[in-house]
Amino acid sequence: MVIDDGLMIILVQSIVVFLILLLISFSVPKLQPLLYAAIFFYFLFHLLNTIVFPFGKYFVALFEPLPEPFAKLLIGSAILFYVSELIAKHISEAGYGSLASMTHFAVKIAILTLWMQQTATLIDLLSKLITK
Amino acid sequence: MISFIETILGTVLSSFVIVIISTFMALLVDFLFPSFSKWTRMILIFIVVIVVLQPAFEHLTLIRDIAHSISMMFISIYPILTASMIAAGGAFSMLNFQPAMLLFANGAIVLTERILIPLLTGALIFDLVSRILPAVPFTKMADLIRTTLLGAVSAVVAAYSIFITVGGTMSWALTGLASEPIKELIRQNVPLIGSFMTDSMGTIGRYSSGASVFAGGWLISAIWTVALIPSFKTLLTAFFYRWTAALIEPFANEDITGILDDIGRTLFVLCAVSFLIAFAFIYTALFSIILVKLITSMK
């Protein structure tokens, strides 16, 4: 499987990244936040590309018998939420807590808009019970 | 009959398989993203309400539509029936078919359509609300509505049997020794409404056995089937809800099993209500058949 090989490589890479960050903090402590952010985002996108997105596709295919949008929406919004939380944490670690909570809030609204159509169906169904 | 059961199995069972699969999916997502678990629960409730409660809602609307059309039919034909009864003279007195009984049976339908089924819808919504927002529980309210409804329906059926035995001309064979084990079986295995079912079936049967002299056994059984199919379907669906709740209880969220269980209980009460409709339908149908027979034979 693709995921198994990729997983091992990613785990090794994460240790290498950790060592590089330690080296940077010794050699150029003033540049450390900037380089940390750059490496963090590079590593995050690498991780998303090699592990998370293939797994997401695999997950959606696994739950194919479910009615169409649900599996896709659930795993999609969960991944979106998790990534947004990760980035927000990173930003607030750098000392910009309010900016972090702002971006997280925006992503939450984006997730809600994804579910808007399903919510409309639900409200329709429930209101059909009440009205004749 | 077989294909009828297969259709129910097809629609209902597939939606319950969906519940089981989506519960597994929610388990996986919970494991991966624990910070998202609050929303996973909400989304699971979404799936359950949209996909799985569809059969329950369909049954509710089905019974509501049937009640509506029967009450409309009754309002339109009641004057004709009573007028022709008066025209037929004293031939009815030996049959114990009083117009008051007809009025009562169909009045029960009007009651069902106007009060009982809206209350049942209310119970369903109370259940959903108290599961989705556990901070605002309405469970006692929903239980109260259900027990009240069951009490009202049983009272109406008891009144039916009083009406029938006052006349005294009709007795039924199913009260005999042979059917007692079956009745006991139903009474003990159908939750909530088991004893009610045997009682009301006895009441219906007492009427139709008296009328079968006039209408013929096949016709009677045809009317029985038509009248009881909605009740039977509702009963089967209610059982499926409770079975699924029992099946997924070990690994599913308590809310999901609770919702399914509550919906099952509401459907049992709906089944009891539909017995009321079935009785009125059978009564009106037999009444019209006997009326037509009498009029044609008097010529």
CSV table of C-alpha atoms in Angstrom, one decimal:
chain,number,residue,atom,x,y,z
A,1,MET,CA,0.0,0.0,0.0
A,2,VAL,CA,1.0,3.6,-0.7
A,3,ILE,CA,0.2,4.7,2.8
A,4,ASP,CA,2.6,2.3,4.6
A,5,ASP,CA,5.7,3.3,2.7
A,6,GLY,CA,4.8,7.0,2.9
A,7,LEU,CA,4.1,6.7,6.6
A,8,MET,CA,7.6,5.4,7.4
A,9,ILE,CA,9.2,8.1,5.3
A,10,ILE,CA,7.1,10.8,6.9
A,11,LEU,CA,8.0,9.6,10.4
A,12,VAL,CA,11.7,9.7,9.6
A,13,GLN,CA,11.3,13.1,7.9
A,14,SER,CA,9.6,14.5,11.0
A,15,ILE,CA,12.6,13.5,13.2
A,16,VAL,CA,14.9,15.1,10.7
A,17,VAL,CA,12.8,18.3,10.7
A,18,PHE,CA,13.0,18.3,14.5
A,19,LEU,CA,16.8,18.0,14.4
A,20,ILE,CA,17.1,20.7,11.8
A,21,LEU,CA,14.9,23.0,14.0
A,22,LEU,CA,17.2,22.3,17.0
A,23,LEU,CA,20.2,23.1,14.9
A,24,ILE,CA,18.7,26.3,13.7
A,25,SER,CA,17.8,27.4,17.3
A,26,PHE,CA,21.5,27.0,18.2
A,27,SER,CA,23.1,28.6,15.1
A,28,VAL,CA,20.7,31.4,14.2
A,29,PRO,CA,18.3,32.0,17.1
A,30,LYS,CA,17.1,35.3,15.7
A,31,LEU,CA,15.8,33.7,12.4
A,32,GLN,CA,14.3,30.7,14.3
A,33,PRO,CA,10.6,31.8,14.3
A,34,LEU,CA,10.7,32.6,10.6
A,35,LEU,CA,12.4,29.3,9.6
A,36,TYR,CA,10.2,27.4,12.0
A,37,ALA,CA,7.1,28.7,10.3
A,38,ALA,CA,8.4,28.0,6.9
A,39,ILE,CA,9.4,24.5,7.7
A,40,PHE,CA,6.1,23.9,9.5
A,41,PHE,CA,4.0,24.9,6.6
A,42,TYR,CA,6.2,23.0,4.1
A,43,PHE,CA,6.0,19.9,6.2
A,44,LEU,CA,2.3,20.3,6.8
A,45,PHE,CA,1.5,20.4,3.0
A,46,HIS,CA,3.8,17.6,2.4
A,47,LEU,CA,2.0,15.5,5.1
A,48,LEU,CA,-1.4,16.5,3.6
A,49,ASN,CA,-0.3,15.5,0.1
A,50,THR,CA,1.3,12.2,1.0
A,51,ILE,CA,-0.8,10.8,3.9
A,52,VAL,CA,-4.0,12.8,4.6
A,53,PHE,CA,-5.5,13.2,1.2
A,54,PRO,CA,-4.9,9.6,0.0
A,55,PHE,CA,-6.3,8.4,3.3
A,56,GLY,CA,-9.4,10.7,2.9
A,57,LYS,CA,-10.0,9.2,-0.6
A,58,TYR,CA,-9.6,5.7,0.8
A,59,PHE,CA,-12.0,6.5,3.7
A,60,VAL,CA,-14.6,7.9,1.3
A,61,ALA,CA,-14.4,4.8,-0.9
A,62,LEU,CA,-14.7,2.6,2.2
A,63,PHE,CA,-18.0,4.2,3.2
A,64,GLU,CA,-19.4,4.2,-0.3
A,65,PRO,CA,-22.7,2.5,0.6
A,66,LEU,CA,-23.7,5.5,2.7
A,67,PRO,CA,-25.9,8.1,1.0
A,68,GLU,CA,-23.8,10.3,-1.2
A,69,PRO,CA,-22.6,13.5,0.5
A,70,PHE,CA,-22.3,12.3,4.1
A,71,ALA,CA,-19.0,10.3,4.2
A,72,LYS,CA,-17.3,12.9,2.0
A,73,LEU,CA,-18.7,15.8,4.0
A,74,LEU,CA,-17.9,14.3,7.4
A,75,ILE,CA,-14.2,13.4,6.6
A,76,GLY,CA,-13.7,16.6,4.7
A,77,SER,CA,-15.0,18.9,7.4
A,78,ALA,CA,-13.1,16.9,10.1
A,79,ILE,CA,-9.8,17.3,8.2
A,80,LEU,CA,-10.5,20.9,7.5
A,81,PHE,CA,-11.2,21.5,11.2
A,82,TYR,CA,-8.1,19.7,12.3
A,83,VAL,CA,-5.8,21.5,9.9
A,84,SER,CA,-7.3,24.8,10.8
A,85,GLU,CA,-6.8,24.0,14.5
A,86,LEU,CA,-3.2,23.1,13.8
A,87,ILE,CA,-2.5,26.3,12.0
A,88,ALA,CA,-4.3,28.4,14.6
A,89,LYS,CA,-2.2,26.8,17.3
A,90,HIS,CA,0.9,27.6,15.4
A,91,ILE,CA,-0.1,31.2,14.9
A,92,SER,CA,-1.0,31.6,18.6
A,93,GLU,CA,2.4,30.0,19.6
A,94,ALA,CA,4.1,32.8,17.7
A,95,GLY,CA,2.2,35.2,19.9
A,96,TYR,CA,-0.7,36.3,17.7
A,97,GLY,CA,-3.6,34.6,19.6
A,98,SER,CA,-6.4,36.9,18.4
A,99,LEU,CA,-5.4,36.3,14.7
A,100,ALA,CA,-5.4,32.6,15.3
A,101,SER,CA,-8.9,32.5,16.8
A,102,MET,CA,-10.1,34.8,13.9
A,103,THR,CA,-8.9,32.4,11.2
A,104,HIS,CA,-10.3,29.4,13.2
A,105,PHE,CA,-13.7,31.1,13.3
A,106,ALA,CA,-13.6,31.7,9.6
A,107,VAL,CA,-12.9,28.1,8.9
A,108,LYS,CA,-15.7,27.1,11.2
A,109,ILE,CA,-18.1,29.2,9.2
A,110,ALA,CA,-16.8,27.6,6.0
A,111,ILE,CA,-17.5,24.1,7.5
A,112,LEU,CA,-21.0,25.2,8.4
A,113,THR,CA,-21.7,26.4,4.8
A,114,LEU,CA,-20.6,23.0,3.6
A,115,TRP,CA,-23.4,21.5,5.7
A,116,MET,CA,-26.0,24.2,4.8
A,117,GLN,CA,-27.8,22.1,2.2
A,118,GLN,CA,-28.2,19.1,4.6
A,119,THR,CA,-29.4,21.4,7.3
A,120,ALA,CA,-32.0,22.8,4.9
A,121,THR,CA,-33.2,19.2,4.1
A,122,LEU,CA,-33.4,18.4,7.8
A,123,ILE,CA,-35.5,21.6,8.6
A,124,ASP,CA,-37.7,20.8,5.6
A,125,LEU,CA,-38.3,17.3,6.9
A,126,LEU,CA,-39.1,18.4,10.4
A,127,SER,CA,-41.4,21.2,9.3
A,128,LYS,CA,-43.2,18.8,7.0
A,129,LEU,CA,-44.3,17.0,10.2
A,130,ILE,CA,-45.8,20.1,11.7
A,131,THR,CA,-47.5,21.6,8.7
A,132,LYS,CA,-50.1,19.7,6.7
B,1,MET,CA,-47.9,-11.0,1.1
B,2,ILE,CA,-44.3,-12.1,0.6
B,3,SER,CA,-43.5,-9.3,-1.7
B,4,PHE,CA,-45.1,-6.8,0.7
B,5,ILE,CA,-42.8,-8.0,3.5
B,6,GLU,CA,-39.9,-7.8,1.1
B,7,THR,CA,-40.6,-4.2,0.3
B,8,ILE,CA,-40.7,-3.3,3.9
B,9,LEU,CA,-37.5,-5.3,4.5
B,10,GLY,CA,-35.8,-3.6,1.6
B,11,THR,CA,-36.6,0.0,2.5
B,12,VAL,CA,-36.4,-0.3,6.3
B,13,LEU,CA,-33.5,-2.7,6.6
B,14,SER,CA,-31.3,-0.8,4.2
B,15,SER,CA,-31.7,2.4,6.2
B,16,PHE,CA,-30.8,0.5,9.4
B,17,VAL,CA,-27.7,-0.9,7.7
B,18,ILE,CA,-26.8,2.8,6.9
B,19,VAL,CA,-27.1,3.6,10.6
B,20,ILE,CA,-24.8,0.8,11.6
B,21,ILE,CA,-22.2,1.8,8.9
B,22,SER,CA,-22.4,5.4,9.8
B,23,THR,CA,-21.9,4.6,13.5
B,24,PHE,CA,-18.6,2.8,12.5
B,25,MET,CA,-17.6,5.8,10.4
B,26,ALA,CA,-18.3,8.2,13.4
B,27,LEU,CA,-16.2,5.9,15.6
B,28,LEU,CA,-13.2,6.1,13.2
B,29,VAL,CA,-13.5,9.9,12.9
B,30,ASP,CA,-13.7,10.2,16.6
B,31,PHE,CA,-10.5,8.2,16.9
B,32,LEU,CA,-8.7,10.4,14.4
B,33,PHE,CA,-10.0,13.8,15.4
B,34,PRO,CA,-11.0,13.8,19.1
B,35,SER,CA,-11.4,17.6,19.1
B,36,PHE,CA,-14.1,17.2,16.5
B,37,SER,CA,-16.1,14.6,18.4
B,38,LYS,CA,-18.9,17.0,19.6
B,39,TRP,CA,-19.6,17.7,16.0
B,40,THR,CA,-19.3,14.1,14.8
B,41,ARG,CA,-22.1,13.3,17.2
B,42,MET,CA,-24.2,16.1,15.8
B,43,ILE,CA,-23.6,15.0,12.3
B,44,LEU,CA,-24.4,11.4,13.1
B,45,ILE,CA,-27.7,12.6,14.5
B,46,PHE,CA,-28.2,14.5,11.2
B,47,ILE,CA,-27.7,11.3,9.2
B,48,VAL,CA,-30.0,9.4,11.5
B,49,VAL,CA,-32.7,12.0,11.2
B,50,ILE,CA,-32.5,12.5,7.4
B,51,VAL,CA,-32.0,8.9,6.3
B,52,VAL,CA,-33.4,6.6,9.0
B,53,LEU,CA,-36.3,8.5,10.4
B,54,GLN,CA,-37.7,8.7,6.8
B,55,PRO,CA,-39.7,5.4,7.2
B,56,ALA,CA,-41.1,6.6,10.5
B,57,PHE,CA,-42.1,9.9,9.1
B,58,GLU,CA,-43.6,8.2,6.1
B,59,HIS,CA,-45.7,6.0,8.4
B,60,LEU,CA,-46.9,9.0,10.4
B,61,THR,CA,-47.9,10.8,7.2
B,62,LEU,CA,-49.5,7.6,5.8
B,63,ILE,CA,-51.6,7.1,8.8
B,64,ARG,CA,-52.5,10.8,8.9
B,65,ASP,CA,-53.6,10.7,5.3
B,66,ILE,CA,-55.6,7.5,5.8
B,67,ALA,CA,-57.3,9.1,8.8
B,68,HIS,CA,-58.0,12.2,6.9
B,69,SER,CA,-59.5,10.4,3.9
B,70,ILE,CA,-61.6,8.1,6.0
B,71,SER,CA,-63.0,11.0,8.1
B,72,MET,CA,-63.8,12.8,4.8
B,73,MET,CA,-65.5,9.7,3.4
B,74,PHE,CA,-67.5,9.3,6.6
B,75,ILE,CA,-68.7,12.9,6.6
B,76,SER,CA,-69.9,12.5,3.0
B,77,ILE,CA,-71.6,9.1,3.3
B,78,TYR,CA,-73.0,9.3,6.8
B,79,PRO,CA,-76.3,11.1,5.8
B,80,ILE,CA,-76.8,8.6,2.9
B,81,LEU,CA,-76.2,5.6,5.1
B,82,THR,CA,-78.6,6.8,7.9
B,83,ALA,CA,-81.2,7.8,5.4
B,84,SER,CA,-81.2,4.4,3.7
B,85,MET,CA,-81.3,2.8,7.1
B,86,ILE,CA,-84.5,4.5,7.9
B,87,ALA,CA,-85.7,3.5,4.4
B,88,ALA,CA,-84.8,-0.1,5.1
B,89,GLY,CA,-87.0,-0.1,8.2
B,90,GLY,CA,-86.7,-2.6,11.0
B,91,ALA,CA,-84.5,-5.1,9.2
B,92,PHE,CA,-81.5,-3.7,11.0
B,93,SER,CA,-82.7,-4.1,14.5
B,94,MET,CA,-81.8,-7.8,14.4
B,95,LEU,CA,-78.3,-7.1,13.3
B,96,ASN,CA,-77.4,-4.8,16.1
B,97,PHE,CA,-76.1,-2.2,13.7
B,98,GLN,CA,-77.0,1.1,15.3
B,99,PRO,CA,-76.4,4.5,13.7
B,100,ALA,CA,-75.1,5.6,17.0
B,101,MET,CA,-72.3,3.0,16.8
B,102,LEU,CA,-71.4,4.2,13.3
B,103,LEU,CA,-71.3,7.8,14.5
B,104,PHE,CA,-69.1,6.7,17.4
B,105,ALA,CA,-66.7,4.7,15.3
B,106,ASN,CA,-66.2,7.4,12.9
B,107,GLY,CA,-66.2,10.1,15.5
B,108,ALA,CA,-63.2,8.3,16.8
B,109,ILE,CA,-61.5,8.8,13.5
B,110,VAL,CA,-62.2,12.5,13.5
B,111,LEU,CA,-60.7,12.5,17.0
B,112,THR,CA,-57.7,10.7,15.7
B,113,GLU,CA,-57.1,13.0,12.8
B,114,ARG,CA,-57.6,16.2,14.8
B,115,ILE,CA,-56.0,15.3,18.2
B,116,LEU,CA,-54.3,12.0,18.5
B,117,ILE,CA,-51.9,12.1,15.5
B,118,PRO,CA,-50.9,15.8,16.0
B,119,LEU,CA,-50.1,14.8,19.6
B,120,LEU,CA,-48.1,11.9,18.5
B,121,THR,CA,-46.1,14.2,16.1
B,122,GLY,CA,-45.5,16.4,19.1
B,123,ALA,CA,-44.2,13.4,21.1
B,124,LEU,CA,-41.8,12.6,18.2
B,125,ILE,CA,-40.5,16.2,18.1
B,126,PHE,CA,-40.1,16.3,21.9
B,127,ASP,CA,-38.0,13.1,21.7
B,128,LEU,CA,-35.8,14.6,19.0
B,129,VAL,CA,-35.3,17.8,20.8
B,130,SER,CA,-34.4,16.2,24.1
B,131,ARG,CA,-31.8,14.0,22.3
B,132,ILE,CA,-30.3,16.8,20.2
B,133,LEU,CA,-30.2,19.3,23.1
B,134,PRO,CA,-29.7,17.1,26.2
B,135,ALA,CA,-29.7,20.3,28.3
B,136,VAL,CA,-33.4,20.9,27.5
B,137,PRO,CA,-35.0,17.5,28.1
B,138,PHE,CA,-38.6,16.8,27.2
B,139,THR,CA,-38.5,13.0,27.8
B,140,LYS,CA,-41.1,13.0,30.5
B,141,MET,CA,-43.4,15.1,28.4
B,142,ALA,CA,-43.1,12.7,25.4
B,143,ASP,CA,-43.7,9.7,27.7
B,144,LEU,CA,-46.7,11.4,29.2
B,145,ILE,CA,-48.1,12.1,25.7
B,146,ARG,CA,-47.6,8.5,24.7
B,147,THR,CA,-49.2,6.9,27.7
B,148,THR,CA,-52.1,9.4,27.5
B,149,LEU,CA,-52.7,8.5,23.9
B,150,LEU,CA,-52.5,4.8,24.6
B,151,GLY,CA,-55.0,5.2,27.4
B,152,ALA,CA,-57.4,7.2,25.2
B,153,VAL,CA,-57.2,4.7,22.4
B,154,SER,CA,-57.8,1.7,24.8
B,155,ALA,CA,-60.7,3.6,26.3
B,156,VAL,CA,-62.3,4.0,22.9
B,157,VAL,CA,-61.8,0.3,22.0
B,158,ALA,CA,-63.3,-0.7,25.4
B,159,ALA,CA,-66.3,1.5,24.6
B,160,TYR,CA,-66.6,-0.3,21.2
B,161,SER,CA,-66.8,-3.7,23.0
B,162,ILE,CA,-69.3,-2.3,25.4
B,163,PHE,CA,-71.4,-1.1,22.5
B,164,ILE,CA,-71.2,-4.5,20.9
B,165,THR,CA,-72.0,-6.6,23.9
B,166,VAL,CA,-74.9,-4.4,24.9
B,167,GLY,CA,-76.7,-5.6,21.8
B,168,GLY,CA,-75.6,-9.1,22.6
B,169,THR,CA,-76.5,-10.7,19.3
B,170,MET,CA,-73.0,-11.2,18.1
B,171,SER,CA,-70.4,-13.4,19.7
B,172,TRP,CA,-67.1,-14.5,18.4
B,173,ALA,CA,-65.3,-17.7,18.1
B,174,LEU,CA,-61.7,-16.4,18.7
B,175,THR,CA,-62.5,-16.0,22.3
B,176,GLY,CA,-62.5,-19.8,22.5
B,177,LEU,CA,-59.9,-22.1,23.9
B,178,ALA,CA,-57.9,-22.5,20.7
B,179,SER,CA,-56.9,-18.9,20.3
B,180,GLU,CA,-55.8,-18.3,23.9
B,181,PRO,CA,-52.2,-19.4,23.5
B,182,ILE,CA,-51.8,-17.1,20.4
B,183,LYS,CA,-53.3,-14.2,22.3
B,184,GLU,CA,-50.9,-14.9,25.2
B,185,LEU,CA,-48.0,-14.9,22.8
B,186,ILE,CA,-48.9,-11.6,21.3
B,187,ARG,CA,-49.6,-10.1,24.7
B,188,GLN,CA,-46.2,-11.0,26.0
B,189,ASN,CA,-44.0,-10.3,23.0
B,190,VAL,CA,-45.3,-7.1,21.6
B,191,PRO,CA,-44.1,-4.3,23.9
B,192,LEU,CA,-46.4,-1.6,25.2
B,193,ILE,CA,-49.4,-2.5,23.1
B,194,GLY,CA,-49.6,-6.3,23.1
B,195,SER,CA,-52.6,-6.7,25.3
B,196,PHE,CA,-54.3,-3.8,23.6
B,197,MET,CA,-53.8,-5.6,20.2
B,198,THR,CA,-55.4,-8.8,21.3
B,199,ASP,CA,-58.4,-6.9,22.8
B,200,SER,CA,-59.0,-4.8,19.8
B,201,MET,CA,-58.7,-7.7,17.4
B,202,GLY,CA,-61.2,-9.5,19.5
B,203,THR,CA,-63.5,-6.6,19.3
B,204,ILE,CA,-63.2,-6.3,15.5
B,205,GLY,CA,-63.6,-10.1,15.1
B,206,ARG,CA,-66.8,-10.2,17.2
B,207,TYR,CA,-68.4,-7.9,14.7
B,208,SER,CA,-67.2,-9.4,11.5
B,209,SER,CA,-68.1,-13.0,12.5
B,210,GLY,CA,-71.7,-11.8,13.0
B,211,ALA,CA,-71.6,-10.1,9.6
B,212,SER,CA,-70.0,-13.0,7.7
B,213,VAL,CA,-73.4,-14.7,7.4
B,214,PHE,CA,-74.4,-11.8,5.2
B,215,ALA,CA,-71.2,-10.7,3.5
B,216,GLY,CA,-69.3,-14.0,2.9
B,217,GLY,CA,-66.0,-15.0,4.5
B,218,TRP,CA,-63.8,-14.0,1.6
B,219,LEU,CA,-65.1,-10.5,1.4
B,220,ILE,CA,-64.6,-10.2,5.2
B,221,SER,CA,-61.1,-11.4,5.0
B,222,ALA,CA,-60.4,-9.0,2.1
B,223,ILE,CA,-61.7,-6.1,4.2
B,224,TRP,CA,-59.6,-7.2,7.2
B,225,THR,CA,-56.5,-7.3,5.1
B,226,VAL,CA,-57.0,-3.9,3.5
B,227,ALA,CA,-57.8,-2.4,6.9
B,228,LEU,CA,-55.0,-4.0,8.8
B,229,ILE,CA,-52.1,-3.7,6.3
B,230,PRO,CA,-51.1,-0.2,7.5
B,231,SER,CA,-51.2,-1.3,11.1
B,232,PHE,CA,-49.1,-4.4,10.4
B,233,LYS,CA,-46.6,-2.4,8.4
B,234,THR,CA,-46.3,0.1,11.2
B,235,LEU,CA,-45.8,-2.6,13.8
B,236,LEU,CA,-43.1,-4.3,11.7
B,237,THR,CA,-41.2,-1.0,11.3
B,238,ALA,CA,-41.5,-0.2,15.0
B,239,PHE,CA,-39.9,-3.6,15.7
B,240,PHE,CA,-37.1,-2.8,13.3
B,241,TYR,CA,-36.3,0.4,15.1
B,242,ARG,CA,-36.1,-1.3,18.5
B,243,TRP,CA,-34.0,-4.2,17.0
B,244,THR,CA,-31.5,-1.8,15.5
B,245,ALA,CA,-31.3,0.2,18.7
B,246,ALA,CA,-30.5,-3.1,20.5
B,247,LEU,CA,-28.0,-4.1,17.8
B,248,ILE,CA,-25.9,-0.9,17.8
B,249,GLU,CA,-26.1,-0.3,21.5
B,250,PRO,CA,-22.6,-1.7,22.4
B,251,PHE,CA,-20.6,0.6,20.1
B,252,ALA,CA,-22.9,3.6,19.3
B,253,ASN,CA,-23.5,6.8,21.0
B,254,GLU,CA,-26.2,6.7,23.6
B,255,ASP,CA,-28.1,9.4,21.9
B,256,ILE,CA,-28.4,7.5,18.7
B,257,THR,CA,-29.8,4.3,20.3
B,258,GLY,CA,-32.1,6.5,22.4
B,259,ILE,CA,-33.5,8.2,19.3
B,260,LEU,CA,-34.1,4.9,17.6
B,261,ASP,CA,-35.7,3.4,20.7
B,262,ASP,CA,-38.0,6.4,21.3
B,263,ILE,CA,-39.1,6.4,17.6
B,264,GLY,CA,-39.9,2.7,17.9
B,265,ARG,CA,-42.0,3.4,21.0
B,266,THR,CA,-43.8,6.2,19.2
B,267,LEU,CA,-44.5,3.9,16.3
B,268,PHE,CA,-46.0,1.3,18.6
B,269,VAL,CA,-48.5,3.9,19.8
B,270,LEU,CA,-49.1,4.9,16.2
B,271,CYS,CA,-49.9,1.3,15.5
B,272,ALA,CA,-52.5,1.3,18.3
B,273,VAL,CA,-54.0,4.5,16.8
B,274,SER,CA,-54.1,2.8,13.4
B,275,PHE,CA,-56.1,0.0,14.9
B,276,LEU,CA,-58.8,2.5,15.7
B,277,ILE,CA,-58.8,3.6,12.1
B,278,ALA,CA,-58.9,0.0,10.9
B,279,PHE,CA,-61.9,-0.7,13.2
B,280,ALA,CA,-63.9,2.2,11.8
B,281,PHE,CA,-63.0,1.3,8.3
B,282,ILE,CA,-64.1,-2.4,8.8
B,283,TYR,CA,-67.3,-1.2,10.5
B,284,THR,CA,-68.2,1.2,7.8
B,285,ALA,CA,-67.4,-1.2,5.0
B,286,LEU,CA,-69.4,-4.1,6.6
B,287,PHE,CA,-72.2,-1.7,7.3
B,288,SER,CA,-72.4,-0.5,3.6
B,289,ILE,CA,-72.1,-4.1,2.3
B,290,ILE,CA,-75.0,-5.3,4.5
B,291,LEU,CA,-77.0,-2.3,3.6
B,292,VAL,CA,-76.6,-3.0,-0.1
B,293,LYS,CA,-77.5,-6.7,0.5
B,294,LEU,CA,-80.6,-5.9,2.4
B,295,ILE,CA,-81.8,-3.4,-0.1
B,296,THR,CA,-81.2,-5.7,-3.1
B,297,SER,CA,-82.8,-8.7,-1.3
B,298,MET,CA,-85.9,-6.7,-0.3
B,299,LYS,CA,-86.8,-6.0,-3.9
